[in-house]
CSV table of C-alpha atoms in Angstrom, one decimal:
chain,number,residue,atom,x,y,z
A,1,MET,CA,134.8,183.1,4.2
A,2,LYS,CA,132.9,184.3,1.1
A,3,ILE,CA,131.5,187.8,1.3
A,4,GLN,CA,127.7,187.6,0.5
A,5,HIS,CA,127.2,191.1,-0.8
A,6,ASN,CA,128.8,193.6,-3.2
A,7,LEU,CA,129.6,196.4,-0.9
A,8,LYS,CA,133.2,197.8,-1.1
A,9,VAL,CA,135.2,200.1,1.1
A,10,GLY,CA,134.9,203.7,0.0
A,11,GLN,CA,131.5,203.1,-1.6
A,12,LYS,CA,128.9,205.8,-0.9
A,13,ILE,CA,125.4,204.5,-0.1
A,14,THR,CA,122.0,206.1,0.9
A,15,LEU,CA,119.7,204.1,3.2
A,16,PRO,CA,117.0,204.4,5.9
A,17,ILE,CA,117.9,203.7,9.5
A,18,LYS,CA,115.7,201.2,11.3
A,19,ARG,CA,117.0,201.1,14.9
A,20,LEU,CA,120.0,201.7,17.2
A,21,GLY,CA,122.5,198.9,18.0
A,22,ILE,CA,123.8,198.1,21.5
A,23,ASN,CA,126.7,200.6,21.1
A,24,GLY,CA,124.3,203.4,20.1
A,25,GLU,CA,125.1,203.1,16.4
A,26,GLY,CA,122.4,203.4,13.7
A,27,ILE,CA,121.5,200.2,11.9
A,28,GLY,CA,120.1,200.1,8.4
A,29,TYR,CA,119.9,197.6,5.5
A,30,PHE,CA,121.4,198.1,2.1
A,31,LYS,CA,120.1,195.4,-0.3
A,32,LYS,CA,119.5,193.1,2.7
A,33,THR,CA,123.0,193.7,4.1
A,34,ILE,CA,123.1,195.1,7.7
A,35,VAL,CA,125.1,198.3,7.9
A,36,PHE,CA,126.2,199.9,11.2
A,37,ILE,CA,126.5,203.7,11.1
A,38,PRO,CA,127.6,205.6,14.2
A,39,GLY,CA,125.8,209.0,14.6
A,40,ALA,CA,122.7,207.9,12.6
A,41,LEU,CA,119.3,207.7,14.3
A,42,PRO,CA,116.1,205.6,13.6
A,43,ASP,CA,113.6,207.2,11.1
A,44,GLU,CA,116.5,209.0,9.3
A,45,THR,CA,117.6,208.6,5.7
A,46,VAL,CA,121.4,209.0,5.6
A,47,THR,CA,124.3,209.0,3.1
A,48,ALA,CA,127.4,207.2,4.4
A,49,THR,CA,130.7,205.9,3.1
A,50,ILE,CA,131.5,202.2,3.7
A,51,SER,CA,134.6,201.9,6.0
A,52,THR,CA,134.7,198.2,6.8
A,53,VAL,CA,133.3,195.1,5.0
A,54,ALA,CA,132.7,191.8,6.6
A,55,PRO,CA,131.0,188.6,5.3
A,56,LYS,CA,127.6,189.4,6.8
A,57,PHE,CA,127.7,193.1,7.6
A,58,ALA,CA,129.4,196.4,6.8
A,59,GLU,CA,130.3,199.5,8.8
A,60,ALA,CA,130.1,203.1,7.4
A,61,GLU,CA,130.9,206.7,8.3
A,62,LEU,CA,128.0,209.1,8.3
A,63,ASN,CA,128.4,211.8,5.6
A,64,LYS,CA,125.0,213.5,5.6
A,65,VAL,CA,121.6,213.2,7.2
A,66,ASN,CA,119.1,213.6,4.3
A,67,LYS,CA,116.0,213.3,6.5
A,68,ALA,CA,116.5,214.0,10.3
A,69,SER,CA,114.8,212.3,13.2
A,70,ALA,CA,112.5,214.4,15.3
A,71,GLN,CA,114.6,213.1,18.2
A,72,ARG,CA,117.9,214.5,16.8
A,73,VAL,CA,119.4,217.3,19.0
A,74,GLN,CA,122.6,219.4,18.8
A,75,PRO,CA,125.4,217.8,20.9
A,76,ARG,CA,126.6,220.0,23.7
A,77,CYS,CA,130.2,219.0,23.4
A,78,ALA,CA,132.6,220.7,21.0
A,79,VAL,CA,134.7,217.5,20.5
A,80,TYR,CA,131.8,215.0,20.7
A,81,GLU,CA,132.4,213.3,17.4
A,82,GLU,CA,136.2,213.0,17.8
A,83,CYS,CA,136.3,212.0,21.5
A,84,GLY,CA,134.1,208.9,21.5
A,85,GLY,CA,133.6,209.0,25.3
A,86,CYS,CA,129.8,209.6,24.8
A,87,GLN,CA,127.8,208.0,22.0
A,88,LEU,CA,124.3,209.5,22.4
A,89,GLN,CA,124.6,213.3,22.8
A,90,HIS,CA,122.8,213.7,19.4
A,91,LEU,CA,119.7,211.9,20.7
A,92,ALA,CA,117.1,213.7,22.9
A,93,TYR,CA,117.3,212.4,26.5
A,94,GLU,CA,113.8,210.9,26.7
A,95,ALA,CA,114.7,208.9,23.6
A,96,GLN,CA,118.0,207.8,25.2
A,97,LEU,CA,116.0,206.3,28.1
A,98,VAL,CA,113.8,204.3,25.6
A,99,PHE,CA,117.0,203.1,23.9
A,100,LYS,CA,118.4,201.8,27.3
A,101,ASN,CA,115.4,199.6,27.7
A,102,ASP,CA,115.7,198.5,24.0
A,103,VAL,CA,119.3,197.4,24.7
A,104,VAL,CA,118.0,195.1,27.4
A,105,LYS,CA,115.4,193.7,25.0
A,106,GLN,CA,118.0,193.2,22.2
A,107,SER,CA,120.2,191.2,24.7
A,108,LEU,CA,117.2,189.1,25.8
A,109,ALA,CA,116.2,188.4,22.2
A,110,LYS,CA,119.8,187.3,21.4
A,111,HIS,CA,120.2,184.9,24.4
A,112,LYS,CA,116.5,183.8,24.7
A,113,PRO,CA,116.1,183.0,28.4
A,114,ILE,CA,112.8,181.1,29.3
A,115,GLY,CA,109.7,183.4,28.7
A,116,TYR,CA,111.8,186.4,27.8
A,117,GLN,CA,109.1,187.8,25.4
A,118,HIS,CA,106.8,188.3,28.4
A,119,TYR,CA,109.2,189.9,30.9
A,120,LYS,CA,107.8,193.1,32.4
A,121,MET,CA,110.1,196.0,31.4
A,122,ARG,CA,109.6,199.1,33.6
A,123,PRO,CA,110.4,202.5,32.1
A,124,ALA,CA,114.0,203.4,32.6
A,125,ILE,CA,114.7,205.9,35.4
A,126,GLY,CA,116.7,208.9,34.2
A,127,MET,CA,118.2,212.0,35.7
A,128,SER,CA,116.5,215.4,36.0
A,129,ASN,CA,119.8,216.9,34.9
A,130,PRO,CA,121.7,214.3,32.7
A,131,TRP,CA,124.9,216.4,32.5
A,132,GLN,CA,127.9,217.1,34.8
A,133,TYR,CA,127.4,213.9,36.8
A,134,ARG,CA,130.8,212.1,36.7
A,135,ASN,CA,132.7,212.5,40.0
A,136,LYS,CA,136.1,211.3,38.6
A,137,LEU,CA,138.2,211.8,35.5
A,138,GLN,CA,141.4,210.2,34.3
A,139,PHE,CA,142.8,212.2,31.4
A,140,GLN,CA,146.0,211.5,29.5
A,141,ILE,CA,148.6,214.3,29.4
A,142,ARG,CA,150.7,214.8,26.3
A,143,LYS,CA,152.6,217.7,24.7
A,144,ASP,CA,152.2,218.9,21.1
A,145,GLU,CA,153.2,221.9,19.1
A,146,ASN,CA,150.7,224.1,21.0
A,147,GLY,CA,151.9,223.0,24.5
A,148,VAL,CA,150.5,220.6,27.2
A,149,ILE,CA,147.1,219.1,26.5
A,150,ALA,CA,144.9,216.8,28.6
A,151,GLY,CA,142.2,214.6,27.1
A,152,LEU,CA,141.1,211.1,25.9
A,153,TYR,CA,142.3,209.0,23.0
A,154,GLN,CA,140.1,208.9,19.9
A,155,PRO,CA,138.6,205.4,19.6
A,156,ASN,CA,140.9,202.9,17.9
A,157,SER,CA,143.7,205.4,17.6
A,158,HIS,CA,146.8,207.0,19.3
A,159,ARG,CA,145.5,210.5,18.7
A,160,LEU,CA,144.8,212.4,21.9
A,161,VAL,CA,141.7,214.7,21.7
A,162,GLY,CA,142.3,217.7,23.9
A,163,ILE,CA,139.3,218.4,26.3
A,164,ASP,CA,139.1,221.5,28.5
A,165,ASP,CA,135.3,221.4,29.0
A,166,CYS,CA,133.8,217.9,29.4
A,167,VAL,CA,130.0,218.3,29.7
A,168,VAL,CA,129.4,215.0,31.7
A,169,GLN,CA,132.1,215.8,34.4
A,170,GLN,CA,131.5,217.6,37.7
A,171,PRO,CA,132.6,221.2,36.9
A,172,ILE,CA,135.2,221.2,39.8
A,173,THR,CA,137.1,218.3,38.2
A,174,MET,CA,137.5,220.2,35.0
A,175,ASP,CA,138.5,223.4,36.7
A,176,ILE,CA,141.3,221.6,38.6
A,177,LEU,CA,142.3,219.7,35.5
A,178,ASN,CA,142.7,223.0,33.6
A,179,GLY,CA,144.6,224.5,36.5
A,180,ALA,CA,147.0,221.5,36.7
A,181,VAL,CA,147.6,221.7,32.9
A,182,ARG,CA,148.4,225.4,33.3
A,183,VAL,CA,151.0,224.7,36.1
A,184,LEU,CA,152.6,221.8,34.2
A,185,GLU,CA,153.1,224.2,31.3
A,186,LYS,CA,154.2,227.1,33.4
A,187,TYR,CA,157.0,225.1,35.2
A,188,ASN,CA,158.0,223.2,32.1
A,189,VAL,CA,157.5,219.8,33.8
A,190,PRO,CA,158.6,217.0,31.4
A,191,ILE,CA,155.5,215.3,29.9
A,192,TYR,CA,155.6,211.6,29.0
A,193,ASP,CA,156.3,210.8,25.3
A,194,GLU,CA,154.9,207.4,24.4
A,195,ARG,CA,157.0,206.9,21.3
A,196,ARG,CA,160.3,207.6,23.1
A,197,ASN,CA,159.1,206.2,26.5
A,198,SER,CA,160.6,209.2,28.2
A,199,GLY,CA,159.3,212.2,30.2
A,200,ILE,CA,157.4,212.1,33.5
A,201,VAL,CA,153.7,213.1,33.8
A,202,LYS,CA,151.4,210.6,32.0
A,203,THR,CA,147.9,211.1,33.4
A,204,LEU,CA,146.0,213.3,35.8
A,205,MET,CA,143.3,211.7,38.0
A,206,ILE,CA,140.8,214.0,39.8
A,207,ARG,CA,137.9,212.8,42.0
A,208,THR,CA,135.5,214.9,44.0
A,209,GLY,CA,133.1,214.0,46.8
A,210,LEU,CA,129.6,214.9,45.7
A,211,LYS,CA,128.3,215.2,49.3
A,212,THR,CA,131.5,216.6,50.9
A,213,GLY,CA,133.0,218.7,48.2
A,214,GLU,CA,136.4,217.3,49.1
A,215,THR,CA,138.6,216.8,46.0
A,216,GLN,CA,141.7,214.9,45.2
A,217,LEU,CA,144.3,215.3,42.5
A,218,VAL,CA,146.7,212.5,41.5
A,219,PHE,CA,149.7,213.1,39.3
A,220,ILE,CA,150.4,209.7,37.6
A,221,THR,CA,154.0,209.6,36.5
A,222,HIS,CA,156.5,207.5,34.6
A,223,SER,CA,159.1,207.8,37.4
A,224,PRO,CA,159.0,208.8,41.1
A,225,LYS,CA,160.5,212.2,40.2
A,226,LEU,CA,158.2,215.1,39.9
A,227,PRO,CA,160.1,218.4,39.3
A,228,GLN,CA,158.7,221.7,40.6
A,229,LYS,CA,156.1,219.8,42.7
A,230,ASN,CA,156.2,222.2,45.6
A,231,GLN,CA,155.6,225.3,43.4
A,232,MET,CA,152.7,223.5,41.6
A,233,ILE,CA,151.1,222.3,44.8
A,234,ASN,CA,151.2,225.7,46.4
A,235,GLU,CA,149.6,227.4,43.4
A,236,LEU,CA,146.9,224.7,43.0
A,237,ARG,CA,145.9,224.5,46.7
A,238,HIS,CA,145.5,228.3,47.0
A,239,GLU,CA,143.6,228.5,43.7
A,240,PHE,CA,141.2,225.6,44.6
A,241,PRO,CA,140.1,225.5,48.3
A,242,GLN,CA,138.1,222.3,47.5
A,243,LEU,CA,141.4,220.5,46.9
A,244,VAL,CA,142.3,218.7,50.1
A,245,SER,CA,144.5,215.9,48.8
A,246,ILE,CA,147.4,215.8,46.3
A,247,MET,CA,149.0,212.5,45.6
A,248,GLN,CA,151.4,211.0,43.1
A,249,ASN,CA,151.1,207.5,41.6
A,250,VAL,CA,154.1,205.9,39.8
A,251,GLN,CA,153.3,203.8,36.7
A,252,PRO,CA,156.7,202.9,35.1
A,253,THR,CA,155.5,200.4,32.5
A,254,LYS,CA,154.4,200.9,28.9
A,255,SER,CA,151.1,199.0,29.5
A,256,SER,CA,147.7,200.6,29.2
A,257,VAL,CA,147.0,200.1,32.9
A,258,ILE,CA,146.5,203.6,34.2
A,259,MET,CA,147.8,203.3,37.8
A,260,GLY,CA,150.9,201.6,39.2
A,261,ASP,CA,151.5,199.9,42.6
A,262,GLU,CA,153.3,202.8,44.3
A,263,THR,CA,151.4,205.8,45.5
A,264,LEU,CA,153.2,208.8,47.2
A,265,HIS,CA,151.6,211.4,49.5
A,266,LEU,CA,152.5,214.9,48.3
A,267,TRP,CA,150.2,217.2,50.3
A,268,GLY,CA,147.0,217.3,52.4
A,269,LYS,CA,145.0,214.2,53.3
A,270,GLU,CA,145.8,210.8,51.8
A,271,SER,CA,142.1,210.2,51.0
A,272,ILE,CA,138.9,212.2,50.6
A,273,ALA,CA,135.6,211.7,52.4
A,274,GLU,CA,132.4,210.9,50.7
A,275,GLN,CA,128.9,209.7,51.7
A,276,LEU,CA,126.4,207.5,49.9
A,277,GLU,CA,123.1,207.3,51.7
A,278,ASP,CA,124.1,206.5,55.3
A,279,VAL,CA,127.5,205.1,54.5
A,280,HIS,CA,130.7,207.2,54.8
A,281,PHE,CA,133.7,206.4,52.7
A,282,ASN,CA,137.4,207.3,52.7
A,283,LEU,CA,138.5,207.2,49.1
A,284,SER,CA,142.2,206.7,48.4
A,285,PRO,CA,143.5,207.2,44.9
A,286,ARG,CA,142.9,203.5,43.9
A,287,ALA,CA,139.7,202.9,45.8
A,288,PHE,CA,136.7,201.9,43.6
A,289,PHE,CA,133.7,204.1,43.9
A,290,GLN,CA,130.7,204.6,41.6
A,291,LEU,CA,131.1,207.4,39.0
A,292,ASN,CA,127.5,208.7,39.4
A,293,PRO,CA,126.7,208.8,43.1
A,294,GLU,CA,123.3,210.5,42.5
A,295,GLN,CA,122.0,207.6,40.4
A,296,THR,CA,123.8,205.0,42.5
A,297,ALA,CA,121.5,205.9,45.3
A,298,VAL,CA,118.5,205.4,42.9
A,299,LEU,CA,120.0,202.0,41.8
A,300,TYR,CA,120.4,200.8,45.4
A,301,ASP,CA,116.9,201.9,46.2
A,302,GLU,CA,115.5,199.9,43.3
A,303,ALA,CA,117.6,196.9,44.5
A,304,ARG,CA,116.0,197.2,48.0
A,305,LYS,CA,112.5,197.5,46.5
A,306,ALA,CA,113.1,194.4,44.3
A,307,LEU,CA,114.3,192.4,47.4
A,308,ASP,CA,111.1,193.4,49.3
A,309,ALA,CA,112.9,192.4,52.5
A,310,GLN,CA,110.9,191.5,55.6
A,311,SER,CA,112.0,192.2,59.2
A,312,GLY,CA,113.3,188.8,60.0
A,313,ASP,CA,114.9,188.0,56.6
A,314,LYS,CA,118.4,186.7,56.2
A,315,ILE,CA,120.1,188.2,53.2
A,316,ILE,CA,123.3,187.4,51.3
A,317,ASP,CA,125.1,190.3,49.6
A,318,ALA,CA,127.3,188.6,47.0
A,319,TYR,CA,130.1,190.8,45.4
A,320,CYS,CA,129.5,193.1,48.4
A,321,GLY,CA,132.5,195.4,47.9
A,322,VAL,CA,132.6,197.8,50.9
A,323,GLY,CA,129.1,196.8,51.9
A,324,THR,CA,127.1,199.6,50.3
A,325,ILE,CA,123.9,197.7,49.2
A,326,GLY,CA,123.9,195.3,52.2
A,327,LEU,CA,124.3,198.0,54.8
A,328,SER,CA,121.5,200.0,53.3
A,329,ILE,CA,119.2,196.9,53.9
A,330,ALA,CA,120.6,195.9,57.3
A,331,LYS,CA,118.2,198.1,59.3
A,332,LEU,CA,115.2,196.4,57.6
A,333,VAL,CA,116.1,192.7,58.1
A,334,GLY,CA,117.3,190.1,60.6
A,335,GLU,CA,120.8,189.5,59.2
A,336,VAL,CA,123.0,190.5,56.2
A,337,ARG,CA,126.0,188.4,55.2
A,338,GLY,CA,128.4,189.7,52.5
A,339,MET,CA,131.4,188.3,50.7
A,340,ASP,CA,134.0,189.7,48.3
A,341,THR,CA,137.2,188.3,46.9
A,342,ILE,CA,139.1,191.5,47.9
A,343,PRO,CA,140.1,191.3,51.6
A,344,SER,CA,140.6,195.1,51.9
A,345,ALA,CA,137.0,195.6,50.7
A,346,ILE,CA,135.8,193.2,53.4
A,347,GLU,CA,137.8,195.2,56.0
A,348,ASP,CA,136.2,198.4,54.8
A,349,ALA,CA,132.7,196.8,54.9
A,350,LYS,CA,133.3,195.8,58.6
A,351,GLU,CA,134.5,199.3,59.4
A,352,ASN,CA,131.5,200.9,57.6
A,353,ALA,CA,129.1,198.6,59.6
A,354,LYS,CA,130.9,199.6,62.8
A,355,ARG,CA,130.7,203.3,62.0
A,356,LEU,CA,126.9,203.0,61.3
A,357,GLY,CA,126.4,201.1,64.5
A,358,VAL,CA,125.0,198.1,62.5
A,359,THR,CA,125.4,194.8,64.5
A,360,ASN,CA,123.5,192.3,62.3
A,361,THR,CA,126.1,192.0,59.5
A,362,TYR,CA,128.8,189.4,58.9
A,363,TYR,CA,131.5,189.8,56.2
A,364,GLU,CA,134.0,187.2,55.0
A,365,ALA,CA,136.6,187.3,52.2
A,366,GLY,CA,136.2,184.6,49.6
A,367,THR,CA,134.0,183.6,46.6
A,368,ALA,CA,130.2,183.2,46.8
A,369,GLU,CA,130.5,179.7,45.3
A,370,GLU,CA,132.8,178.7,48.2
A,371,LEU,CA,131.1,180.5,51.1
A,372,ILE,CA,127.4,180.0,50.4
A,373,PRO,CA,127.6,176.1,50.7
A,374,LYS,CA,129.8,176.5,53.8
A,375,TRP,CA,127.3,178.9,55.5
A,376,LEU,CA,124.4,176.5,54.5
A,377,GLU,CA,126.2,173.6,56.1
A,378,LYS,CA,126.4,175.6,59.3
A,379,GLY,CA,122.6,176.2,59.3
A,380,PHE,CA,122.4,179.6,57.6
A,381,ARG,CA,119.4,179.8,55.3
A,382,PRO,CA,119.1,183.0,53.2
A,383,ASP,CA,115.6,184.4,52.4
A,384,GLY,CA,117.1,186.6,49.6
A,385,ILE,CA,120.3,187.0,47.7
A,386,ILE,CA,121.6,190.1,45.9
A,387,VAL,CA,124.2,189.8,43.2
A,388,ASP,CA,126.0,192.8,41.7
A,389,PRO,CA,128.7,191.3,39.5
A,390,PRO,CA,131.3,193.0,37.2
A,391,ARG,CA,130.6,193.4,33.5
A,392,THR,CA,131.6,189.8,32.9
A,393,GLY,CA,128.5,188.7,34.7
A,394,LEU,CA,128.1,185.8,37.2
A,395,ASP,CA,130.8,183.1,37.6
A,396,LYS,CA,129.5,179.8,36.2
A,397,LYS,CA,130.2,178.1,39.6
A,398,LEU,CA,128.1,180.8,41.4
A,399,ILE,CA,125.2,180.2,39.0
A,400,ASP,CA,125.5,176.5,39.8
A,401,THR,CA,125.5,177.3,43.5
A,402,LEU,CA,122.4,179.6,43.1
A,403,LEU,CA,120.5,176.8,41.3
A,404,LYS,CA,121.6,174.1,43.8
A,405,TYR,CA,120.8,176.2,46.9
A,406,PRO,CA,118.1,178.6,45.7
A,407,SER,CA,116.6,181.3,47.9
A,408,LYS,CA,113.0,182.6,47.7
A,409,LYS,CA,114.2,185.9,46.2
A,410,LEU,CA,117.1,186.8,43.9
A,411,VAL,CA,118.0,190.3,42.9
A,412,TYR,CA,120.5,190.7,40.0
A,413,VAL,CA,122.0,194.2,39.7
A,414,SER,CA,123.6,194.3,36.2
A,415,CYS,CA,125.9,196.8,34.5
A,416,ASN,CA,125.9,194.7,31.3
A,417,PRO,CA,122.5,193.6,29.8
A,418,SER,CA,124.3,191.1,27.5
A,419,THR,CA,125.8,189.1,30.4
A,420,LEU,CA,122.5,189.5,32.4
A,421,ALA,CA,120.6,187.9,29.5
A,422,ARG,CA,123.2,185.1,29.2
A,423,ASP,CA,123.0,184.3,32.9
A,424,LEU,CA,119.2,184.4,32.9
A,425,VAL,CA,119.2,181.5,30.5
A,426,TYR,CA,120.4,179.3,33.4
A,427,LEU,CA,118.7,181.1,36.3
A,428,THR,CA,115.3,180.9,34.8
A,429,LYS,CA,115.4,177.1,35.2
A,430,LYS,CA,114.7,177.7,38.9
A,431,TYR,CA,113.5,181.4,39.0
A,432,ASN,CA,110.8,183.4,37.3
A,433,VAL,CA,111.6,187.0,36.2
A,434,ASP,CA,109.2,189.3,38.0
A,435,TYR,CA,110.3,192.5,36.3
A,436,LEU,CA,113.4,194.4,34.9
A,437,GLN,CA,114.0,198.0,36.0
A,438,SER,CA,116.6,200.0,34.0
A,439,VAL,CA,118.4,202.9,35.8
A,440,ASP,CA,120.4,205.3,33.7
A,441,MET,CA,123.8,205.6,35.4
A,442,PHE,CA,125.6,207.0,32.4
A,443,PRO,CA,123.5,209.6,30.4
A,444,GLN,CA,124.8,210.5,26.9
A,445,THR,CA,126.4,207.0,26.6
A,446,ALA,CA,125.1,203.7,25.3
A,447,ARG,CA,125.7,201.9,28.7
A,448,ALA,CA,122.7,200.5,30.4
A,449,GLU,CA,122.2,199.2,34.0
A,450,VAL,CA,119.3,197.1,35.1
A,451,VAL,CA,117.9,195.6,38.3
A,452,ALA,CA,116.2,192.2,37.7
A,453,LYS,CA,113.8,190.8,40.3
A,454,LEU,CA,113.6,187.0,40.3
A,455,VAL,CA,111.4,184.8,42.5
A,456,LEU,CA,111.7,181.1,43.0
A,457,LYS,CA,109.3,179.0,40.9
């Protein structure tokens, strides 16, 4: 393909920044060529060096901000630019919230669902303290000339960035991480070496219960062996009373998958307790749970508002997981039915319903596109449906099912505005979009979550 501009790798350019792209990068134009510059902000003039050239765009590295935006702030994190885990720490938080809505607008403009120019976008709901919110970390462990380090890989590289103070993590998770690194060093435990595919400790996983304070540490290892484990456990559990569970997970392959199939119980409880609204959870090392419980409660509250459920309503909770959203609605409606493809999640949902004393729920393992027609054939008519799909969006068969058997109300909880906009292209054949409500689940990052309220035409 012929390159339509004269930009070359290594070339220095100066240009004004017009807006932010969906990954939080600055976007400017140099002689009509679009240039993506991470770290640059709208209303700035910057000097940058071209790093990648493609036929219709270029990427560049920021060298200097010649004219700074009024929204530019000093990042709190010492390794912000190296780590890549956050993309927006240099942008004032109120402006981050405006950006999250803009990401949704950009996705709609790309996919163009019916009437998208007129959708009502409500202001994004942020956090009063947009720091120290993550309840779980998974940091790689490696050894270099300075000793044992824990951290994250720099984007597109095999260079581990050491992190001992992550400003978006719950403080207790960092305290225990630093304690674990200290004992690994003290007892000279063999650390995994990627190049040689040798050594033992690969990753540390730490998760804390926001409501309960219970915390779990998991050593993820290359082999079932873990030398000096009793000494390490004794030191850590005495230093950190919040630590109630220490486990080991064995991941013997060279793949990038973090956890393996075998989990060993080392000390304390096998899972930690946590609570989200009225629902109690037991979280084992591999159990899925939201990373920002405080904002998850806000997100579910917005989903309930969008559903506007009446006392006799019958509701379907597709992708129900362990039942969180559906159970929070059950008290308000006639019946909730949930489905998920993971049988253990369905068992947990049933158990959670029992624990809450909720008797008007029904859970079944399977896909929504199989179960919804089956339930309809047996006379079940839903008044509302909630979908909360993974980042890949709705399965095409499920979209076909929702169009063939529409309910009066459809609430779409999305963690990816791009796939939401794509799915709305189809759903708006039968539904009108009442409004879109963004909820900031991941402050300091470019990720955007949104609740869409749809009503039958």
